[in-house]
């Protein structure tokens, strides 16, 4: 299964992705996480450092694919999760879609692309262009991370539109929304009433999740020394179990921008 995790910048995609990847590995899946955000810190809490990106490696080898080995680009992360960072195009130039395409091409040449039960693409979702939708060409299942606010739900609706569009030509499905860093869900509920899709989980703001980023560890690693954090891991295990049990998902239909403004501003 190829999963794309989308959502507005800073919403918690990478944090959630890393912990879901481990949860899936705990369930016996062989998992590769690919960071597709030019920020290239997707896998930071899995490896504890910023691994070299595919684009950096390709550049250092003058784009000679035959000189690149799996060990150059696939790094071992916590809990048996393998990690890749696609990297970004030069700032202000180039296309993120090209970077994702090159990443998949290289992983195929290394015979790594079909080796995994699950490949999870961690993708930024507030840039609306064809490049940002590129991982949807390779994914069959999407999750959207959102909070209970206008901006994240607006981004979620744009992502929904991209999924609907790509689903016309690919066997692509939306698994649903994961609410993050919020104890309220009234706007999330309003949105899914107007635009039906499952809400898989809603995680509150948890100080230890914020701290995990600073420590460069996932919650699953932190729980080793702090057993009281087990309840946080349960959220991610629950998401993993839903992914593994209901992979059919839905083809969503976004709502028009104007309608969304009215809905979320209570006009
Ligand atoms: P993104 O990948 O979407 O840009 P990150 O995963 O890097 O976002 O998260 C941004 C920040 O929010 C990080 O410092 C992270 O630790 C923090 N964070 C994410 N989810 C939560 C949460 N549920 N509770 C508290 N902090 C969180
Ligand atoms: Mg990120």
PDB file of C-alpha atoms and ligand atoms in Angstrom:
ATOM      1  CA  UNK A   1       0.000   0.000   0.000  1.00  0.00           C
ATOM      2  CA  UNK A   2       1.214   3.508  -0.832  1.00  0.00           C
ATOM      3  CA  UNK A   3      -0.071   6.157   1.560  1.00  0.00           C
ATOM      4  CA  UNK A   4       0.169   9.931   1.011  1.00  0.00           C
ATOM      5  CA  UNK A   5      -0.115  12.107   4.109  1.00  0.00           C
ATOM      6  CA  UNK A   6      -1.177  15.652   3.238  1.00  0.00           C
ATOM      7  CA  UNK A   7      -1.973  18.803   5.206  1.00  0.00           C
ATOM      8  CA  UNK A   8      -1.161  22.456   5.689  1.00  0.00           C
ATOM      9  CA  UNK A   9       2.438  23.354   6.658  1.00  0.00           C
ATOM     10  CA  UNK A  10       3.184  22.951  10.358  1.00  0.00           C
ATOM     11  CA  UNK A  11      -0.009  21.014  11.047  1.00  0.00           C
ATOM     12  CA  UNK A  12       1.840  17.892  12.242  1.00  0.00           C
ATOM     13  CA  UNK A  13       2.225  15.755   9.102  1.00  0.00           C
ATOM     14  CA  UNK A  14       5.776  14.639   9.815  1.00  0.00           C
ATOM     15  CA  UNK A  15       5.152  14.003  13.488  1.00  0.00           C
ATOM     16  CA  UNK A  16       2.061  11.972  12.700  1.00  0.00           C
ATOM     17  CA  UNK A  17       3.736  10.182   9.767  1.00  0.00           C
ATOM     18  CA  UNK A  18       6.743   9.043  11.816  1.00  0.00           C
ATOM     19  CA  UNK A  19       4.566   7.685  14.597  1.00  0.00           C
ATOM     20  CA  UNK A  20       2.128   5.998  12.197  1.00  0.00           C
ATOM     21  CA  UNK A  21       5.084   4.432  10.344  1.00  0.00           C
ATOM     22  CA  UNK A  22       6.323   2.871  13.557  1.00  0.00           C
ATOM     23  CA  UNK A  23       2.809   1.785  14.521  1.00  0.00           C
ATOM     24  CA  UNK A  24       2.476   0.040  11.137  1.00  0.00           C
ATOM     25  CA  UNK A  25       5.892  -1.590  11.615  1.00  0.00           C
ATOM     26  CA  UNK A  26       4.756  -2.775  15.068  1.00  0.00           C
ATOM     27  CA  UNK A  27       1.876  -4.500  13.290  1.00  0.00           C
ATOM     28  CA  UNK A  28       4.390  -6.428  11.196  1.00  0.00           C
ATOM     29  CA  UNK A  29       4.502  -4.267   8.042  1.00  0.00           C
ATOM     30  CA  UNK A  30       7.727  -3.445   6.232  1.00  0.00           C
ATOM     31  CA  UNK A  31       7.596   0.353   6.048  1.00  0.00           C
ATOM     32  CA  UNK A  32       9.425   3.055   4.087  1.00  0.00           C
ATOM     33  CA  UNK A  33       8.709   6.712   4.852  1.00  0.00           C
ATOM     34  CA  UNK A  34       9.548   9.227   2.119  1.00  0.00           C
ATOM     35  CA  UNK A  35       9.705  12.892   3.121  1.00  0.00           C
ATOM     36  CA  UNK A  36       8.554  14.955   0.127  1.00  0.00           C
ATOM     37  CA  UNK A  37       8.659  18.348   1.821  1.00  0.00           C
ATOM     38  CA  UNK A  38      11.604  20.578   0.816  1.00  0.00           C
ATOM     39  CA  UNK A  39      11.962  21.142   4.588  1.00  0.00           C
ATOM     40  CA  UNK A  40      13.468  17.594   4.542  1.00  0.00           C
ATOM     41  CA  UNK A  41      12.879  16.986   8.257  1.00  0.00           C
ATOM     42  CA  UNK A  42      10.132  14.415   7.762  1.00  0.00           C
ATOM     43  CA  UNK A  43      12.138  11.499   9.139  1.00  0.00           C
ATOM     44  CA  UNK A  44      14.053  13.491  11.775  1.00  0.00           C
ATOM     45  CA  UNK A  45      12.348  11.866  14.766  1.00  0.00           C
ATOM     46  CA  UNK A  46      12.889   8.397  13.227  1.00  0.00           C
ATOM     47  CA  UNK A  47      16.633   8.756  12.625  1.00  0.00           C
ATOM     48  CA  UNK A  48      17.539  11.511  15.083  1.00  0.00           C
ATOM     49  CA  UNK A  49      19.306  13.555  12.406  1.00  0.00           C
ATOM     50  CA  UNK A  50      18.718  15.241   9.033  1.00  0.00           C
ATOM     51  CA  UNK A  51      19.594  12.544   6.523  1.00  0.00           C
ATOM     52  CA  UNK A  52      21.047  13.527   3.122  1.00  0.00           C
ATOM     53  CA  UNK A  53      18.361  14.070   0.513  1.00  0.00           C
ATOM     54  CA  UNK A  54      17.953  12.223  -2.779  1.00  0.00           C
ATOM     55  CA  UNK A  55      18.484  15.456  -4.681  1.00  0.00           C
ATOM     56  CA  UNK A  56      21.735  16.203  -2.781  1.00  0.00           C
ATOM     57  CA  UNK A  57      22.957  12.659  -3.459  1.00  0.00           C
ATOM     58  CA  UNK A  58      22.010  12.802  -7.141  1.00  0.00           C
ATOM     59  CA  UNK A  59      23.794  16.154  -7.502  1.00  0.00           C
ATOM     60  CA  UNK A  60      26.936  14.872  -5.777  1.00  0.00           C
ATOM     61  CA  UNK A  61      27.054  11.961  -8.265  1.00  0.00           C
ATOM     62  CA  UNK A  62      26.308  14.154 -11.277  1.00  0.00           C
ATOM     63  CA  UNK A  63      22.986  12.367 -11.737  1.00  0.00           C
ATOM     64  CA  UNK A  64      24.733   9.047 -12.471  1.00  0.00           C
ATOM     65  CA  UNK A  65      22.056   6.768 -11.060  1.00  0.00           C
ATOM     66  CA  UNK A  66      24.307   3.745 -11.504  1.00  0.00           C
ATOM     67  CA  UNK A  67      26.779   5.164  -8.931  1.00  0.00           C
ATOM     68  CA  UNK A  68      24.172   5.346  -6.177  1.00  0.00           C
ATOM     69  CA  UNK A  69      23.603   2.527  -3.702  1.00  0.00           C
ATOM     70  CA  UNK A  70      20.610   1.905  -1.483  1.00  0.00           C
ATOM     71  CA  UNK A  71      22.702   2.758   1.617  1.00  0.00           C
ATOM     72  CA  UNK A  72      23.376   6.238   0.159  1.00  0.00           C
ATOM     73  CA  UNK A  73      19.718   7.195   0.213  1.00  0.00           C
ATOM     74  CA  UNK A  74      17.781   4.736   2.408  1.00  0.00           C
ATOM     75  CA  UNK A  75      18.525   5.228   6.090  1.00  0.00           C
ATOM     76  CA  UNK A  76      17.500   3.019   8.976  1.00  0.00           C
ATOM     77  CA  UNK A  77      15.070   4.611  11.403  1.00  0.00           C
ATOM     78  CA  UNK A  78      13.722   3.658  14.787  1.00  0.00           C
ATOM     79  CA  UNK A  79      11.477   0.593  15.008  1.00  0.00           C
ATOM     80  CA  UNK A  80      12.676  -0.877  11.709  1.00  0.00           C
ATOM     81  CA  UNK A  81      11.236   1.943   9.579  1.00  0.00           C
ATOM     82  CA  UNK A  82      13.340   2.830   6.521  1.00  0.00           C
ATOM     83  CA  UNK A  83      13.670   6.521   5.698  1.00  0.00           C
ATOM     84  CA  UNK A  84      14.203   8.608   2.571  1.00  0.00           C
ATOM     85  CA  UNK A  85      14.172  12.393   2.156  1.00  0.00           C
ATOM     86  CA  UNK A  86      13.416  13.541  -1.379  1.00  0.00           C
ATOM     87  CA  UNK A  87      14.674  17.074  -0.718  1.00  0.00           C
ATOM     88  CA  UNK A  88      13.567  20.169  -2.546  1.00  0.00           C
ATOM     89  CA  UNK A  89      14.196  21.969  -5.816  1.00  0.00           C
ATOM     90  CA  UNK A  90      16.369  25.106  -5.592  1.00  0.00           C
ATOM     91  CA  UNK A  91      14.406  27.756  -3.649  1.00  0.00           C
ATOM     92  CA  UNK A  92      12.150  29.744  -5.935  1.00  0.00           C
ATOM     93  CA  UNK A  93      12.933  27.587  -8.951  1.00  0.00           C
ATOM     94  CA  UNK A  94      12.150  24.102 -10.136  1.00  0.00           C
ATOM     95  CA  UNK A  95       9.286  21.872  -9.182  1.00  0.00           C
ATOM     96  CA  UNK A  96       8.594  19.675  -6.174  1.00  0.00           C
ATOM     97  CA  UNK A  97       6.834  17.221  -8.469  1.00  0.00           C
ATOM     98  CA  UNK A  98      10.061  16.672 -10.403  1.00  0.00           C
ATOM     99  CA  UNK A  99      11.859  15.875  -7.139  1.00  0.00           C
ATOM    100  CA  UNK A 100       9.264  13.272  -6.171  1.00  0.00           C
ATOM    101  CA  UNK A 101       9.436  11.758  -9.672  1.00  0.00           C
ATOM    102  CA  UNK A 102      13.241  11.476  -9.472  1.00  0.00           C
ATOM    103  CA  UNK A 103      12.960   9.899  -6.023  1.00  0.00           C
ATOM    104  CA  UNK A 104      10.546   7.215  -7.185  1.00  0.00           C
ATOM    105  CA  UNK A 105      12.640   6.611 -10.317  1.00  0.00           C
ATOM    106  CA  UNK A 106      15.786   6.087  -8.241  1.00  0.00           C
ATOM    107  CA  UNK A 107      14.036   3.799  -5.746  1.00  0.00           C
ATOM    108  CA  UNK A 108      12.761   1.711  -8.665  1.00  0.00           C
ATOM    109  CA  UNK A 109      16.283   1.483 -10.135  1.00  0.00           C
ATOM    110  CA  UNK A 110      17.524   0.314  -6.728  1.00  0.00           C
ATOM    111  CA  UNK A 111      14.728  -2.302  -6.694  1.00  0.00           C
ATOM    112  CA  UNK A 112      13.507  -0.758  -3.462  1.00  0.00           C
ATOM    113  CA  UNK A 113      10.161   0.644  -4.561  1.00  0.00           C
ATOM    114  CA  UNK A 114       8.341  -2.693  -4.565  1.00  0.00           C
ATOM    115  CA  UNK A 115      10.134  -4.142  -1.545  1.00  0.00           C
ATOM    116  CA  UNK A 116       7.884  -2.603   1.086  1.00  0.00           C
ATOM    117  CA  UNK A 117       4.409  -3.484   2.371  1.00  0.00           C
ATOM    118  CA  UNK A 118       3.804   0.216   3.007  1.00  0.00           C
ATOM    119  CA  UNK A 119       5.382   3.325   1.526  1.00  0.00           C
ATOM    120  CA  UNK A 120       4.274   6.491   3.264  1.00  0.00           C
ATOM    121  CA  UNK A 121       4.784   9.810   1.451  1.00  0.00           C
ATOM    122  CA  UNK A 122       4.858  12.823   3.790  1.00  0.00           C
ATOM    123  CA  UNK A 123       3.803  15.709   1.545  1.00  0.00           C
ATOM    124  CA  UNK A 124       3.258  19.404   2.101  1.00  0.00           C
ATOM    125  CA  UNK A 125      -0.219  20.467   1.140  1.00  0.00           C
ATOM    126  CA  UNK A 126      -0.611  24.204   1.082  1.00  0.00           C
ATOM    127  CA  UNK A 127       1.114  24.784  -2.230  1.00  0.00           C
ATOM    128  CA  UNK A 128      -1.498  24.293  -4.886  1.00  0.00           C
ATOM    129  CA  UNK A 129       0.133  23.303  -8.142  1.00  0.00           C
ATOM    130  CA  UNK A 130       0.548  20.114 -10.147  1.00  0.00           C
ATOM    131  CA  UNK A 131       3.878  19.386  -8.446  1.00  0.00           C
ATOM    132  CA  UNK A 132       2.369  19.172  -5.011  1.00  0.00           C
ATOM    133  CA  UNK A 133      -0.084  16.579  -6.322  1.00  0.00           C
ATOM    134  CA  UNK A 134       2.718  14.420  -7.825  1.00  0.00           C
ATOM    135  CA  UNK A 135       2.791  11.869  -4.964  1.00  0.00           C
ATOM    136  CA  UNK A 136      -0.861  11.165  -5.738  1.00  0.00           C
ATOM    137  CA  UNK A 137       0.366   9.506  -8.945  1.00  0.00           C
ATOM    138  CA  UNK A 138       2.072   6.861  -6.828  1.00  0.00           C
ATOM    139  CA  UNK A 139      -0.276   6.649  -3.832  1.00  0.00           C
ATOM    140  CA  UNK A 140      -3.421   4.598  -3.524  1.00  0.00           C
ATOM    141  CA  UNK A 141      -4.558   5.896  -0.140  1.00  0.00           C
ATOM    142  CA  UNK A 142      -4.516   9.398   1.395  1.00  0.00           C
ATOM    143  CA  UNK A 143      -4.773  10.858   4.856  1.00  0.00           C
ATOM    144  CA  UNK A 144      -5.270  14.570   5.474  1.00  0.00           C
ATOM    145  CA  UNK A 145      -4.028  16.110   8.719  1.00  0.00           C
ATOM    146  CA  UNK A 146      -5.977  19.123   9.931  1.00  0.00           C
ATOM    147  CA  UNK A 147      -6.744  21.080  13.053  1.00  0.00           C
ATOM    148  CA  UNK A 148     -10.066  22.680  13.936  1.00  0.00           C
ATOM    149  CA  UNK A 149      -9.250  25.952  12.162  1.00  0.00           C
ATOM    150  CA  UNK A 150     -10.135  27.624   8.896  1.00  0.00           C
ATOM    151  CA  UNK A 151      -6.709  27.514   7.194  1.00  0.00           C
ATOM    152  CA  UNK A 152      -6.098  23.801   7.695  1.00  0.00           C
ATOM    153  CA  UNK A 153      -9.627  22.880   6.635  1.00  0.00           C
ATOM    154  CA  UNK A 154      -9.312  25.153   3.605  1.00  0.00           C
ATOM    155  CA  UNK A 155      -6.090  23.306   2.659  1.00  0.00           C
ATOM    156  CA  UNK A 156      -7.847  19.988   3.327  1.00  0.00           C
ATOM    157  CA  UNK A 157     -10.595  20.955   0.906  1.00  0.00           C
ATOM    158  CA  UNK A 158      -8.026  21.801  -1.804  1.00  0.00           C
ATOM    159  CA  UNK A 159      -6.311  18.460  -1.230  1.00  0.00           C
ATOM    160  CA  UNK A 160      -9.724  16.785  -1.443  1.00  0.00           C
ATOM    161  CA  UNK A 161     -10.218  18.391  -4.864  1.00  0.00           C
ATOM    162  CA  UNK A 162      -6.835  17.046  -6.036  1.00  0.00           C
ATOM    163  CA  UNK A 163      -7.686  13.557  -4.806  1.00  0.00           C
ATOM    164  CA  UNK A 164     -11.055  13.661  -6.579  1.00  0.00           C
ATOM    165  CA  UNK A 165      -9.320  14.737  -9.777  1.00  0.00           C
ATOM    166  CA  UNK A 166      -6.541  12.101  -9.615  1.00  0.00           C
ATOM    167  CA  UNK A 167      -9.047   9.379  -8.678  1.00  0.00           C
ATOM    168  CA  UNK A 168     -10.512   9.713 -12.173  1.00  0.00           C
ATOM    169  CA  UNK A 169      -7.427   8.069 -13.636  1.00  0.00           C
ATOM    170  CA  UNK A 170      -5.823   6.233 -10.678  1.00  0.00           C
ATOM    171  CA  UNK A 171      -7.178   3.780  -8.117  1.00  0.00           C
ATOM    172  CA  UNK A 172      -6.785   6.464  -5.438  1.00  0.00           C
ATOM    173  CA  UNK A 173      -8.913   6.737  -2.291  1.00  0.00           C
ATOM    174  CA  UNK A 174      -9.116   9.108   0.653  1.00  0.00           C
ATOM    175  CA  UNK A 175      -8.934   7.337   4.007  1.00  0.00           C
ATOM    176  CA  UNK A 176     -10.118  10.425   5.845  1.00  0.00           C
ATOM    177  CA  UNK A 177      -9.092  13.240   8.160  1.00  0.00           C
ATOM    178  CA  UNK A 178      -6.829  13.028  11.158  1.00  0.00           C
ATOM    179  CA  UNK A 179      -7.475  15.921  13.504  1.00  0.00           C
ATOM    180  CA  UNK A 180      -4.299  17.058  15.256  1.00  0.00           C
ATOM    181  CA  UNK A 181      -3.338  19.424  18.059  1.00  0.00           C
ATOM    182  CA  UNK A 182      -6.938  20.220  18.923  1.00  0.00           C
ATOM    183  CA  UNK A 183      -9.362  19.251  21.630  1.00  0.00           C
ATOM    184  CA  UNK A 184     -12.244  20.896  19.755  1.00  0.00           C
ATOM    185  CA  UNK A 185     -13.754  19.462  16.619  1.00  0.00           C
ATOM    186  CA  UNK A 186     -16.821  21.571  15.879  1.00  0.00           C
ATOM    187  CA  UNK A 187     -15.429  22.979  12.600  1.00  0.00           C
ATOM    188  CA  UNK A 188     -14.067  19.560  11.598  1.00  0.00           C
ATOM    189  CA  UNK A 189     -17.543  18.129  12.195  1.00  0.00           C
ATOM    190  CA  UNK A 190     -19.166  20.918  10.179  1.00  0.00           C
ATOM    191  CA  UNK A 191     -16.781  20.292   7.329  1.00  0.00           C
ATOM    192  CA  UNK A 192     -17.370  16.530   7.153  1.00  0.00           C
ATOM    193  CA  UNK A 193     -21.119  17.081   7.332  1.00  0.00           C
ATOM    194  CA  UNK A 194     -20.883  19.231   4.202  1.00  0.00           C
ATOM    195  CA  UNK A 195     -18.156  17.129   2.582  1.00  0.00           C
ATOM    196  CA  UNK A 196     -18.628  13.554   3.795  1.00  0.00           C
ATOM    197  CA  UNK A 197     -15.432  11.713   4.717  1.00  0.00           C
ATOM    198  CA  UNK A 198     -14.325   9.673   7.722  1.00  0.00           C
ATOM    199  CA  UNK A 199     -12.626  11.308  10.703  1.00  0.00           C
ATOM    200  CA  UNK A 200     -10.105   8.648  11.622  1.00  0.00           C
ATOM    201  CA  UNK A 201      -8.791  10.159  14.847  1.00  0.00           C
ATOM    202  CA  UNK A 202      -8.539  13.491  16.662  1.00  0.00           C
ATOM    203  CA  UNK A 203      -5.374  14.030  18.710  1.00  0.00           C
ATOM    204  CA  UNK A 204      -5.246  16.809  21.281  1.00  0.00           C
ATOM    205  CA  UNK A 205      -2.309  19.145  21.804  1.00  0.00           C
ATOM    206  CA  UNK A 206       0.105  17.045  23.816  1.00  0.00           C
ATOM    207  CA  UNK A 207       3.164  18.767  25.216  1.00  0.00           C
ATOM    208  CA  UNK A 208       5.228  15.566  24.967  1.00  0.00           C
ATOM    209  CA  UNK A 209       4.611  15.424  21.208  1.00  0.00           C
ATOM    210  CA  UNK A 210       6.086  18.905  20.896  1.00  0.00           C
ATOM    211  CA  UNK A 211       9.009  17.812  23.072  1.00  0.00           C
ATOM    212  CA  UNK A 212       9.526  14.707  20.897  1.00  0.00           C
ATOM    213  CA  UNK A 213      10.448  16.944  17.956  1.00  0.00           C
ATOM    214  CA  UNK A 214      13.096  18.678  20.059  1.00  0.00           C
ATOM    215  CA  UNK A 215      14.454  15.374  21.335  1.00  0.00           C
ATOM    216  CA  UNK A 216      14.522  13.910  17.815  1.00  0.00           C
ATOM    217  CA  UNK A 217      12.554  10.896  18.978  1.00  0.00           C
ATOM    218  CA  UNK A 218       9.169   9.434  18.212  1.00  0.00           C
ATOM    219  CA  UNK A 219       6.666   8.818  20.988  1.00  0.00           C
ATOM    220  CA  UNK A 220       7.347   5.093  20.627  1.00  0.00           C
ATOM    221  CA  UNK A 221      11.007   5.666  21.470  1.00  0.00           C
ATOM    222  CA  UNK A 222      10.215   8.066  24.312  1.00  0.00           C
ATOM    223  CA  UNK A 223       7.807   5.600  25.914  1.00  0.00           C
ATOM    224  CA  UNK A 224      10.817   3.380  26.683  1.00  0.00           C
ATOM    225  CA  UNK A 225      11.900   5.749  29.439  1.00  0.00           C
ATOM    226  CA  UNK A 226       8.475   7.309  30.113  1.00  0.00           C
ATOM    227  CA  UNK A 227       5.835   4.543  30.249  1.00  0.00           C
ATOM    228  CA  UNK A 228       3.129   7.118  31.034  1.00  0.00           C
ATOM    229  CA  UNK A 229       3.281   8.154  27.354  1.00  0.00           C
ATOM    230  CA  UNK A 230       1.829   4.837  26.271  1.00  0.00           C
ATOM    231  CA  UNK A 231      -1.614   6.428  25.814  1.00  0.00           C
ATOM    232  CA  UNK A 232      -0.179   8.675  23.056  1.00  0.00           C
ATOM    233  CA  UNK A 233       1.179   5.643  21.165  1.00  0.00           C
ATOM    234  CA  UNK A 234      -2.300   4.136  21.367  1.00  0.00           C
ATOM    235  CA  UNK A 235      -3.644   6.962  19.165  1.00  0.00           C
ATOM    236  CA  UNK A 236      -1.132   6.118  16.466  1.00  0.00           C
ATOM    237  CA  UNK A 237      -1.648   2.354  16.775  1.00  0.00           C
ATOM    238  CA  UNK A 238      -5.368   2.966  16.380  1.00  0.00           C
ATOM    239  CA  UNK A 239      -4.772   4.952  13.162  1.00  0.00           C
ATOM    240  CA  UNK A 240      -2.501   2.155  11.887  1.00  0.00           C
ATOM    241  CA  UNK A 241      -5.148  -0.461  12.631  1.00  0.00           C
ATOM    242  CA  UNK A 242      -7.759   1.532  10.739  1.00  0.00           C
ATOM    243  CA  UNK A 243      -5.435   1.903   7.765  1.00  0.00           C
ATOM    244  CA  UNK A 244      -4.816  -1.835   7.777  1.00  0.00           C
ATOM    245  CA  UNK A 245      -8.459  -2.789   8.179  1.00  0.00           C
ATOM    246  CA  UNK A 246     -10.297  -0.319   5.920  1.00  0.00           C
ATOM    247  CA  UNK A 247      -8.076   0.425   2.967  1.00  0.00           C
ATOM    248  CA  UNK A 248     -10.956   0.934   0.510  1.00  0.00           C
ATOM    249  CA  UNK A 249     -11.539   4.597   1.522  1.00  0.00           C
ATOM    250  CA  UNK A 250     -13.717   7.012  -0.452  1.00  0.00           C
ATOM    251  CA  UNK A 251     -13.540   9.282  -3.488  1.00  0.00           C
ATOM    252  CA  UNK A 252     -14.411  12.646  -1.943  1.00  0.00           C
ATOM    253  CA  UNK A 253     -16.073  15.649  -3.538  1.00  0.00           C
ATOM    254  CA  UNK A 254     -14.764  19.016  -2.366  1.00  0.00           C
ATOM    255  CA  UNK A 255     -17.099  21.889  -1.598  1.00  0.00           C
ATOM    256  CA  UNK A 256     -16.881  25.244  -3.438  1.00  0.00           C
ATOM    257  CA  UNK A 257     -14.646  27.869  -1.746  1.00  0.00           C
ATOM    258  CA  UNK A 258     -17.526  30.268  -1.163  1.00  0.00           C
ATOM    259  CA  UNK A 259     -19.561  27.576   0.536  1.00  0.00           C
ATOM    260  CA  UNK A 260     -16.603  26.682   2.727  1.00  0.00           C
ATOM    261  CA  UNK A 261     -16.138  30.328   3.768  1.00  0.00           C
ATOM    262  CA  UNK A 262     -19.789  30.554   4.738  1.00  0.00           C
ATOM    263  CA  UNK A 263     -19.762  27.227   6.525  1.00  0.00           C
ATOM    264  CA  UNK A 264     -16.703  27.935   8.645  1.00  0.00           C
ATOM    265  CA  UNK A 265     -17.484  31.589   9.347  1.00  0.00           C
ATOM    266  CA  UNK A 266     -21.038  30.757  10.394  1.00  0.00           C
ATOM    267  CA  UNK A 267     -22.537  33.354   8.045  1.00  0.00           C
TER     268      UNK A 267
HETATM  269  P1  LIG B   1       4.453  19.470   9.388  1.00  0.00           P
HETATM  270  O1  LIG B   1       5.217  18.263   9.013  1.00  0.00           O
HETATM  271  O2  LIG B   1       2.998  19.384   9.020  1.00  0.00           O
HETATM  272  O3  LIG B   1       5.061  20.744   8.874  1.00  0.00           O
HETATM  273  P2  LIG B   1       5.371  18.878  12.063  1.00  0.00           P
HETATM  274  O4  LIG B   1       5.046  17.436  12.179  1.00  0.00           O
HETATM  275  O5  LIG B   1       6.796  19.247  11.816  1.00  0.00           O
HETATM  276  O6  LIG B   1       4.436  19.590  10.992  1.00  0.00           O
HETATM  277  O7  LIG B   1       4.827  19.548  13.399  1.00  0.00           O
HETATM  278  C1  LIG B   1       5.023  20.928  13.684  1.00  0.00           C
HETATM  279  C2  LIG B   1       5.245  21.077  15.179  1.00  0.00           C
HETATM  280  O8  LIG B   1       4.049  20.719  15.881  1.00  0.00           O
HETATM  281  C3  LIG B   1       6.346  20.166  15.731  1.00  0.00           C
HETATM  282  O9  LIG B   1       7.099  20.900  16.661  1.00  0.00           O
HETATM  283  C4  LIG B   1       5.587  19.052  16.423  1.00  0.00           C
HETATM  284  O10 LIG B   1       6.310  18.497  17.491  1.00  0.00           O
HETATM  285  C5  LIG B   1       4.339  19.767  16.904  1.00  0.00           C
HETATM  286  N1  LIG B   1       3.172  18.860  17.040  1.00  0.00           N
HETATM  287  C6  LIG B   1       2.636  18.060  16.098  1.00  0.00           C
HETATM  288  N2  LIG B   1       1.553  17.403  16.566  1.00  0.00           N
HETATM  289  C7  LIG B   1       1.390  17.814  17.858  1.00  0.00           C
HETATM  290  C8  LIG B   1       0.451  17.510  18.911  1.00  0.00           C
HETATM  291  N3  LIG B   1      -0.576  16.667  18.714  1.00  0.00           N
HETATM  292  N4  LIG B   1       0.620  18.120  20.116  1.00  0.00           N
HETATM  293  C9  LIG B   1       1.634  18.993  20.306  1.00  0.00           C
HETATM  294  N5  LIG B   1       2.548  19.322  19.392  1.00  0.00           N
HETATM  295  C10 LIG B   1       2.441  18.745  18.168  1.00  0.00           C
HETATM  296 MG1  LIG B   2       6.874  18.087   7.823  1.00  0.00          MG
END
